[in-house]
Amino acid sequence: MVSRTTLLVDRLATLVLVALLAVAGLAGLWWWSGREVSGSTLPETSSTARVADALENPAVAWGTAAVAVVVALVALRWILAHLTRPTVSRLRLEGSGDDGRSEALAGKVLSAAADAFAATEGVRSARGSVVRDRGELVARIDATIEPEADLTHVAQRADEVSAQLHDVLGRDDLRAAVRLRVAARGRSLSRVH
């Protein structure tokens, strides 16, 4: 899950790149056609002498190097924004005061909640994690259920586990999400009457 800031930067970078490529493509077509636009045409050949002369000036060379460093740092930040995992490892609990703070290991708490959900009839396996999704904390349980599972019972149990999780952590800003995936092949389930 990607943050809103990263999505915004991605979209802006894509827009700028598309605009630059469109302008370059139109300029290439204009140059290839040899037509005049407002009385001017592009030369048949190009010379890099002016660029070489400009780069001999130390101020231009240092400025170019500074721009290259900034572009490299922005690119590195962009890559790191996509590599970081949105997983939260510690949750600050309610009641943490100035004299100390209480924290819970998010992975352990969600692992216990996933184990409780996995004990539900029709649930093959479950795993849990706390992630930061678009600025909100989400306690997510990903579960695989049997094709023959009773969805009403599974949904009811998901609500119970989510409510228990909320009671244990006591955080109103934490949302719960249970994502179900149906197994490709079913295993035999015991019948409960």
Coordinates of N, CA and C in Angstrom, one line a residue:
M1 N 0.8 -1.1 0.0 CA 0.0 0.0 0.0 C 0.9 1.2 0.0
V2 N 0.5 2.1 -0.8 CA 1.4 3.3 -1.1 C 0.7 4.5 -0.5
S3 N 1.5 5.4 0.1 CA 0.9 6.6 0.8 C 0.4 7.6 -0.3
R4 N -0.5 8.5 0.1 CA -1.1 9.5 -0.8 C 0.0 10.4 -1.4
T5 N 1.0 10.7 -0.6 CA 2.1 11.6 -1.1 C 2.9 10.9 -2.2
T6 N 3.1 9.6 -2.0 CA 3.9 8.9 -3.0 C 3.0 8.8 -4.3
L7 N 1.7 8.6 -4.1 CA 0.8 8.5 -5.3 C 0.8 9.9 -6.0
L8 N 0.8 10.9 -5.3 CA 0.8 12.3 -5.9 C 2.1 12.5 -6.6
V9 N 3.2 12.2 -6.0 CA 4.5 12.4 -6.7 C 4.6 11.5 -7.9
D10 N 4.1 10.3 -7.8 CA 4.1 9.4 -9.0 C 3.3 10.0 -10.1
R11 N 2.1 10.5 -9.8 CA 1.3 11.0 -10.9 C 1.8 12.3 -11.5
L12 N 2.4 13.2 -10.6 CA 3.0 14.4 -11.1 C 4.2 14.1 -12.0
A13 N 5.1 13.1 -11.5 CA 6.3 12.8 -12.3 C 5.8 12.2 -13.7
T14 N 4.8 11.3 -13.6 CA 4.3 10.8 -14.9 C 3.8 11.8 -15.8
L15 N 3.0 12.8 -15.3 CA 2.5 13.9 -16.1 C 3.6 14.7 -16.7
V16 N 4.7 15.1 -15.9 CA 5.8 15.8 -16.5 C 6.5 15.0 -17.5
L17 N 6.7 13.7 -17.3 CA 7.4 12.9 -18.3 C 6.6 12.8 -19.5
V18 N 5.3 12.6 -19.4 CA 4.5 12.5 -20.6 C 4.5 13.8 -21.4
A19 N 4.5 15.0 -20.7 CA 4.5 16.3 -21.4 C 5.9 16.4 -22.1
L20 N 7.0 16.1 -21.4 CA 8.3 16.2 -22.1 C 8.4 15.3 -23.3
L21 N 7.9 14.1 -23.1 CA 8.0 13.1 -24.3 C 7.1 13.6 -25.4
A22 N 6.0 14.2 -25.1 CA 5.1 14.7 -26.2 C 5.7 15.9 -26.9
V23 N 6.4 16.8 -26.1 CA 7.0 17.9 -26.8 C 8.2 17.4 -27.6
A24 N 9.0 16.5 -27.1 CA 10.1 16.0 -27.8 C 9.7 15.3 -29.1
G25 N 8.6 14.5 -29.0 CA 8.0 13.9 -30.2 C 7.5 14.8 -31.2
L26 N 6.8 15.9 -30.8 CA 6.4 16.9 -31.7 C 7.6 17.7 -32.4
A27 N 8.6 18.0 -31.6 CA 9.8 18.6 -32.1 C 10.5 17.7 -33.1
G28 N 10.5 16.4 -32.8 CA 11.1 15.5 -33.7 C 10.4 15.4 -35.0
L29 N 9.1 15.4 -35.0 CA 8.3 15.4 -36.2 C 8.5 16.7 -37.0
W30 N 8.6 17.8 -36.3 CA 8.8 19.1 -36.9 C 10.1 19.1 -37.6
W31 N 11.2 18.6 -36.9 CA 12.5 18.5 -37.5 C 12.5 17.6 -38.7
W32 N 11.9 16.5 -38.6 CA 11.9 15.5 -39.7 C 11.1 16.0 -40.9
S33 N 10.1 16.7 -40.7 CA 9.3 17.2 -41.8 C 10.0 18.3 -42.6
G34 N 10.9 19.1 -41.9 CA 11.6 20.2 -42.5 C 10.7 21.4 -42.8
R35 N 9.5 21.5 -42.2 CA 8.6 22.6 -42.4 C 9.0 23.8 -41.6
E36 N 8.5 24.9 -42.0 CA 8.7 26.1 -41.2 C 7.6 26.3 -40.3
V37 N 7.9 26.8 -39.1 CA 6.9 27.2 -38.1 C 7.3 28.7 -37.7
S38 N 6.4 29.6 -38.0 CA 6.6 31.0 -37.8 C 7.9 31.5 -38.4
G39 N 8.2 31.0 -39.6 CA 9.4 31.5 -40.4 C 10.7 30.9 -39.9
S40 N 10.7 29.8 -39.1 CA 12.0 29.2 -38.7 C 11.9 27.7 -38.8
T41 N 13.1 27.2 -39.1 CA 13.2 25.7 -39.3 C 14.4 25.2 -38.4
L42 N 14.4 24.0 -38.1 CA 15.5 23.4 -37.4 C 16.7 23.1 -38.3
P43 N 17.9 23.2 -37.9 CA 19.0 23.0 -38.9 C 19.1 21.5 -39.2
E44 N 19.7 21.2 -40.4 CA 19.9 19.9 -40.8 C 20.8 19.1 -39.9
T45 N 21.8 19.7 -39.4 CA 22.7 19.0 -38.5 C 22.8 19.9 -37.2
S46 N 23.3 19.3 -36.2 CA 23.4 20.0 -34.9 C 24.8 20.1 -34.5
S47 N 25.2 21.1 -33.8 CA 26.5 21.3 -33.3 C 26.5 21.3 -31.8
T48 N 27.4 20.7 -31.1 CA 27.5 20.7 -29.7 C 28.6 21.7 -29.2
A49 N 29.1 22.5 -30.0 CA 30.1 23.5 -29.7 C 29.7 24.4 -28.6
R50 N 28.4 24.9 -28.7 CA 27.9 25.9 -27.7 C 27.8 25.2 -26.3
V51 N 27.4 23.9 -26.3 CA 27.3 23.2 -25.0 C 28.7 23.0 -24.4
A52 N 29.7 22.6 -25.3 CA 31.1 22.4 -24.8 C 31.6 23.7 -24.2
D53 N 31.4 24.8 -24.9 CA 31.8 26.1 -24.5 C 31.2 26.5 -23.1
A54 N 29.9 26.2 -23.0 CA 29.2 26.6 -21.7 C 29.8 25.7 -20.6
L55 N 30.1 24.5 -20.8 CA 30.6 23.6 -19.8 C 32.0 23.9 -19.3
E56 N 32.7 24.7 -20.1 CA 34.1 25.1 -19.7 C 34.0 26.2 -18.7
N57 N 32.9 26.8 -18.5 CA 32.7 27.8 -17.5 C 32.4 27.1 -16.2
P58 N 33.3 27.3 -15.1 CA 33.1 26.6 -13.9 C 31.8 26.7 -13.2
A59 N 31.2 27.9 -13.3 CA 29.8 28.1 -12.7 C 28.8 27.2 -13.3
V60 N 28.8 27.0 -14.6 CA 27.9 26.2 -15.3 C 28.1 24.7 -15.0
A61 N 29.4 24.3 -14.9 CA 29.8 23.0 -14.6 C 29.3 22.6 -13.1
W62 N 29.6 23.5 -12.2 CA 29.1 23.3 -10.8 C 27.6 23.3 -10.7
G63 N 26.9 24.1 -11.4 CA 25.5 24.2 -11.4 C 24.9 22.9 -12.0
T64 N 25.5 22.4 -13.1 CA 25.0 21.1 -13.7 C 25.2 20.0 -12.7
A65 N 26.4 20.0 -12.0 CA 26.7 18.9 -11.0 C 25.7 19.0 -9.9
A66 N 25.3 20.2 -9.4 CA 24.3 20.3 -8.3 C 23.0 19.8 -8.7
V67 N 22.6 20.2 -10.0 CA 21.3 19.7 -10.5 C 21.3 18.2 -10.6
A68 N 22.4 17.6 -11.0 CA 22.5 16.2 -11.1 C 22.4 15.5 -9.8
V69 N 23.0 16.1 -8.7 CA 22.9 15.5 -7.4 C 21.5 15.6 -6.9
V70 N 20.8 16.7 -7.1 CA 19.4 16.9 -6.6 C 18.5 15.8 -7.3
V71 N 18.7 15.7 -8.6 CA 17.9 14.7 -9.4 C 18.2 13.3 -8.9
A72 N 19.4 13.0 -8.6 CA 19.8 11.7 -8.0 C 19.2 11.4 -6.7
L73 N 19.2 12.5 -5.8 CA 18.6 12.3 -4.5 C 17.0 12.2 -4.6
V74 N 16.4 12.9 -5.5 CA 15.0 12.8 -5.7 C 14.6 11.4 -6.2
A75 N 15.4 10.9 -7.1 CA 15.2 9.5 -7.6 C 15.4 8.5 -6.6
L76 N 16.4 8.7 -5.7 CA 16.7 7.7 -4.6 C 15.5 7.7 -3.6
R77 N 15.0 8.9 -3.3 CA 13.9 9.0 -2.4 C 12.6 8.4 -3.0
W78 N 12.4 8.5 -4.3 CA 11.3 7.9 -5.0 C 11.4 6.4 -4.9
I79 N 12.6 5.9 -5.1 CA 12.8 4.4 -5.1 C 12.5 3.9 -3.6
L80 N 13.1 4.6 -2.6 CA 12.9 4.2 -1.3 C 11.4 4.3 -0.8
A81 N 10.7 5.2 -1.4 CA 9.2 5.3 -1.0 C 8.5 4.1 -1.5
H82 N 9.0 3.5 -2.6 CA 8.3 2.3 -3.1 C 8.8 1.0 -2.5
L83 N 10.0 1.1 -1.9 CA 10.5 -0.1 -1.3 C 10.1 -0.3 0.2
T84 N 9.8 0.8 0.9 CA 9.5 0.7 2.3 C 8.1 0.0 2.4
R85 N 8.1 -0.8 3.5 CA 6.9 -1.5 3.7 C 6.0 -0.7 4.6
P86 N 4.7 -0.7 4.4 CA 3.8 0.1 5.2 C 3.5 -0.6 6.6
T87 N 4.2 -1.6 6.9 CA 3.8 -2.4 8.1 C 4.3 -1.6 9.4
V88 N 3.4 -1.6 10.4 CA 3.6 -1.0 11.6 C 4.1 -2.0 12.6
S89 N 5.2 -1.8 13.3 CA 5.7 -2.8 14.2 C 5.3 -2.6 15.6
R90 N 5.0 -1.4 16.1 CA 4.6 -1.1 17.4 C 3.4 -0.2 17.4
L91 N 2.5 -0.4 18.4 CA 1.3 0.4 18.5 C 1.3 1.0 19.9
R92 N 1.2 2.3 20.0 CA 1.1 3.0 21.3 C -0.3 2.7 21.8
L93 N -0.4 2.3 23.1 CA -1.7 2.0 23.6 C -2.3 3.2 24.4
E94 N -3.7 3.1 24.5 CA -4.4 4.2 25.2 C -3.9 4.1 26.7
G95 N -3.9 5.3 27.3 CA -3.4 5.4 28.7 C -2.0 5.7 28.8
S96 N -1.3 5.8 27.7 CA 0.2 6.2 27.8 C 0.2 7.6 28.2
G97 N 0.9 7.9 29.3 CA 1.0 9.3 29.8 C 2.3 9.9 29.6
D98 N 2.5 11.0 30.3 CA 3.8 11.7 30.3 C 4.9 10.9 31.0
D99 N 4.6 10.2 32.0 CA 5.6 9.4 32.8 C 6.0 8.2 32.1
G100 N 5.4 7.7 31.1 CA 5.8 6.5 30.4 C 4.8 6.2 29.3
R101 N 5.1 5.2 28.5 CA 4.1 4.9 27.5 C 4.0 3.4 27.4
S102 N 2.8 2.9 27.0 CA 2.6 1.5 26.8 C 2.5 1.2 25.4
E103 N 3.3 0.2 24.9 CA 3.3 -0.2 23.5 C 3.0 -1.7 23.4
A104 N 2.4 -2.0 22.3 CA 2.2 -3.4 22.0 C 2.9 -3.8 20.7
L105 N 3.4 -5.0 20.6 CA 4.1 -5.4 19.4 C 2.9 -5.8 18.4
A106 N 2.8 -5.0 17.4 CA 1.6 -5.2 16.5 C 1.6 -6.5 15.8
G107 N 2.7 -7.0 15.5 CA 2.8 -8.4 14.8 C 2.3 -9.5 15.7
K108 N 2.6 -9.4 17.0 CA 2.2 -10.4 18.0 C 0.7 -10.4 18.2
V109 N 0.2 -9.2 18.4 CA -1.2 -9.0 18.6 C -2.0 -9.5 17.4
L110 N -1.6 -9.1 16.2 CA -2.4 -9.5 15.0 C -2.2 -11.0 14.7
S111 N -1.0 -11.6 15.1 CA -0.8 -13.0 15.0 C -1.8 -13.8 15.8
A112 N -2.0 -13.3 17.1 CA -3.0 -13.9 18.0 C -4.4 -13.8 17.4
A113 N -4.7 -12.6 16.9 CA -6.1 -12.4 16.3 C -6.3 -13.3 15.1
A114 N -5.2 -13.5 14.3 CA -5.3 -14.3 13.1 C -5.5 -15.8 13.5
D115 N -4.7 -16.2 14.6 CA -4.9 -17.6 15.1 C -6.3 -17.8 15.6
A116 N -6.9 -16.8 16.3 CA -8.3 -17.0 16.7 C -9.2 -17.1 15.6
F117 N -9.0 -16.3 14.5 CA -9.9 -16.4 13.3 C -9.6 -17.7 12.6
A118 N -8.4 -18.2 12.5 CA -8.1 -19.4 11.8 C -8.8 -20.6 12.5
A119 N -9.1 -20.5 13.8 CA -9.8 -21.6 14.5 C -11.3 -21.7 14.1
T120 N -11.8 -20.8 13.3 CA -13.2 -20.8 12.8 C -13.4 -21.9 11.8
E121 N -14.5 -22.5 11.9 CA -14.9 -23.6 11.0 C -14.9 -23.1 9.6
G122 N -14.2 -23.7 8.7 CA -14.2 -23.2 7.3 C -13.0 -22.3 6.9
V123 N -12.3 -21.9 7.9 CA -11.1 -21.1 7.6 C -9.9 -22.0 7.6
R124 N -9.2 -22.0 6.5 CA -8.0 -22.9 6.4 C -6.8 -22.3 7.1
S125 N -6.5 -21.0 6.8 CA -5.4 -20.3 7.5 C -5.6 -18.8 7.5
A126 N -4.9 -18.2 8.4 CA -5.0 -16.7 8.5 C -3.7 -16.1 9.0
R127 N -3.4 -14.9 8.6 CA -2.3 -14.2 9.1 C -2.7 -12.8 9.2
G128 N -2.0 -12.1 10.1 CA -2.4 -10.7 10.4 C -1.2 -9.7 10.4
S129 N -1.5 -8.5 10.1 CA -0.5 -7.4 10.2 C -1.2 -6.1 10.4
V130 N -0.4 -5.1 10.9 CA -0.9 -3.8 11.0 C -0.2 -3.0 9.9
V131 N -0.9 -2.3 9.1 CA -0.3 -1.5 8.0 C -0.8 -0.1 8.1
R132 N 0.0 0.8 7.5 CA -0.5 2.2 7.3 C -0.9 2.3 5.9
D133 N -2.2 2.5 5.7 CA -2.8 2.6 4.4 C -3.5 3.9 4.2
R134 N -2.9 4.8 3.3 CA -3.3 6.1 3.0 C -3.6 6.9 4.3
G135 N -2.6 6.9 5.2 CA -2.7 7.7 6.4 C -3.4 7.1 7.5
E136 N -4.1 5.9 7.4 CA -4.8 5.3 8.4 C -4.2 4.0 8.9
L137 N -4.3 3.7 10.1 CA -3.8 2.4 10.6 C -4.9 1.3 10.4
V138 N -4.5 0.2 9.8 CA -5.4 -0.8 9.4 C -4.9 -2.1 10.0
A139 N -5.7 -2.8 10.9 CA -5.3 -4.1 11.3 C -5.9 -5.1 10.3
R140 N -5.1 -5.7 9.6 CA -5.5 -6.5 8.4 C -5.3 -8.0 8.7
I141 N -6.3 -8.8 8.5 CA -6.2 -10.3 8.6 C -6.5 -10.8 7.2
D142 N -5.5 -11.5 6.7 CA -5.7 -12.2 5.4 C -5.9 -13.7 5.6
A143 N -7.1 -14.2 5.2 CA -7.4 -15.5 5.4 C -7.8 -16.3 4.2
T144 N -7.5 -17.6 4.2 CA -7.9 -18.5 3.1 C -9.0 -19.4 3.7
I145 N -10.1 -19.4 3.0 CA -11.3 -20.2 3.4 C -11.5 -21.3 2.4
E146 N -12.2 -22.3 2.9 CA -12.6 -23.4 2.1 C -13.7 -23.0 1.2
P147 N -13.8 -23.7 0.0 CA -14.9 -23.3 -1.0 C -16.3 -23.6 -0.4
E148 N -16.4 -24.6 0.5 CA -17.7 -24.9 1.1 C -18.0 -24.2 2.4
A149 N -17.1 -23.3 2.8 CA -17.3 -22.6 4.1 C -18.6 -21.8 4.1
D150 N -19.2 -21.7 5.3 CA -20.4 -21.0 5.5 C -20.0 -19.5 5.7
L151 N -20.3 -18.7 4.7 CA -19.9 -17.3 4.7 C -20.5 -16.5 5.8
T152 N -21.8 -16.8 6.1 CA -22.4 -16.1 7.2 C -21.7 -16.3 8.5
H153 N -21.3 -17.6 8.8 CA -20.6 -17.9 10.0 C -19.2 -17.2 10.0
V154 N -18.5 -17.3 8.8 CA -17.2 -16.7 8.7 C -17.2 -15.2 8.9
A155 N -18.2 -14.5 8.3 CA -18.4 -13.1 8.5 C -18.7 -12.7 9.9
Q156 N -19.5 -13.5 10.6 CA -19.9 -13.2 12.0 C -18.6 -13.4 12.8
R157 N -17.8 -14.4 12.6 CA -16.6 -14.6 13.4 C -15.6 -13.5 13.1
A158 N -15.5 -13.0 11.8 CA -14.6 -11.9 11.5 C -15.0 -10.7 12.3
D159 N -16.3 -10.4 12.4 CA -16.8 -9.3 13.2 C -16.4 -9.4 14.7
E160 N -16.5 -10.7 15.2 CA -16.2 -10.9 16.6 C -14.7 -10.7 16.8
V161 N -13.9 -11.2 16.0 CA -12.4 -11.1 16.1 C -12.0 -9.6 16.0
S162 N -12.6 -8.8 15.1 CA -12.4 -7.4 14.9 C -12.8 -6.6 16.2
A163 N -13.9 -7.0 16.8 CA -14.4 -6.3 18.0 C -13.4 -6.6 19.1
Q164 N -13.0 -7.9 19.3 CA -12.0 -8.3 20.3 C -10.7 -7.5 20.1
L165 N -10.3 -7.4 18.9 CA -9.0 -6.7 18.7 C -9.2 -5.2 19.1
H166 N -10.3 -4.6 18.8 CA -10.5 -3.2 19.2 C -10.5 -3.1 20.7
D167 N -11.2 -4.1 21.4 CA -11.2 -4.0 22.8 C -9.8 -4.2 23.4
V168 N -9.0 -5.0 22.9 CA -7.7 -5.3 23.4 C -6.8 -4.1 23.2
L169 N -6.8 -3.5 22.1 CA -5.9 -2.4 21.8 C -6.4 -1.0 22.2
G170 N -7.8 -0.9 22.2 CA -8.4 0.3 22.7 C -8.0 1.6 21.9
R171 N -7.8 1.4 20.6 CA -7.5 2.5 19.7 C -8.6 2.8 18.8
D172 N -9.2 4.0 18.8 CA -10.3 4.3 17.9 C -9.8 4.6 16.5
D173 N -8.5 4.9 16.3 CA -8.0 5.2 15.0 C -7.6 4.0 14.2
L174 N -7.7 2.8 14.8 CA -7.3 1.6 14.2 C -8.5 0.9 13.5
R175 N -8.5 0.8 12.2 CA -9.5 0.1 11.5 C -9.2 -1.4 11.3
A176 N -10.2 -2.2 11.2 CA -10.0 -3.6 11.0 C -10.5 -4.0 9.6
A177 N -9.7 -4.9 9.0 CA -10.1 -5.4 7.6 C -9.7 -6.8 7.6
V178 N -10.7 -7.6 7.2 CA -10.5 -9.1 7.0 C -10.7 -9.4 5.6
R179 N -9.7 -9.8 4.9 CA -9.7 -10.1 3.5 C -9.8 -11.6 3.3
L180 N -10.7 -12.1 2.6 CA -10.9 -13.6 2.4 C -10.5 -13.9 1.0
R181 N -9.9 -15.1 0.9 CA -9.5 -15.7 -0.3 C -10.0 -17.1 -0.3
V182 N -10.7 -17.5 -1.3 CA -11.2 -18.9 -1.4 C -10.1 -19.8 -1.9
A183 N -9.9 -20.9 -1.2 CA -8.9 -21.9 -1.7 C -9.3 -22.6 -3.0
A184 N -8.4 -22.9 -3.8 CA -8.7 -23.5 -5.1 C -9.3 -24.9 -4.9
R185 N -8.8 -25.7 -4.0 CA -9.3 -27.0 -3.7 C -9.8 -27.1 -2.3
G186 N -10.9 -27.7 -2.1 CA -11.5 -27.8 -0.8 C -11.0 -29.1 -0.1
R187 N -10.9 -29.0 1.3 CA -10.7 -30.1 2.1 C -12.0 -30.5 2.8
S188 N -12.1 -31.7 3.2 CA -13.3 -32.1 3.9 C -13.5 -31.4 5.2
L189 N -14.7 -30.8 5.4 CA -15.0 -30.1 6.6 C -15.9 -31.0 7.5
S190 N -15.7 -31.0 8.8 CA -16.6 -31.7 9.6 C -18.0 -30.9 9.7
R191 N -19.0 -31.7 9.8 CA -20.4 -31.1 9.8 C -20.8 -30.7 11.2
V192 N -21.2 -29.5 11.4 CA -21.7 -29.1 12.7 C -23.2 -29.0 12.6
H193 N -24.0 -29.6 13.4 CA -25.4 -29.6 13.4 C -26.0 -28.8 14.6

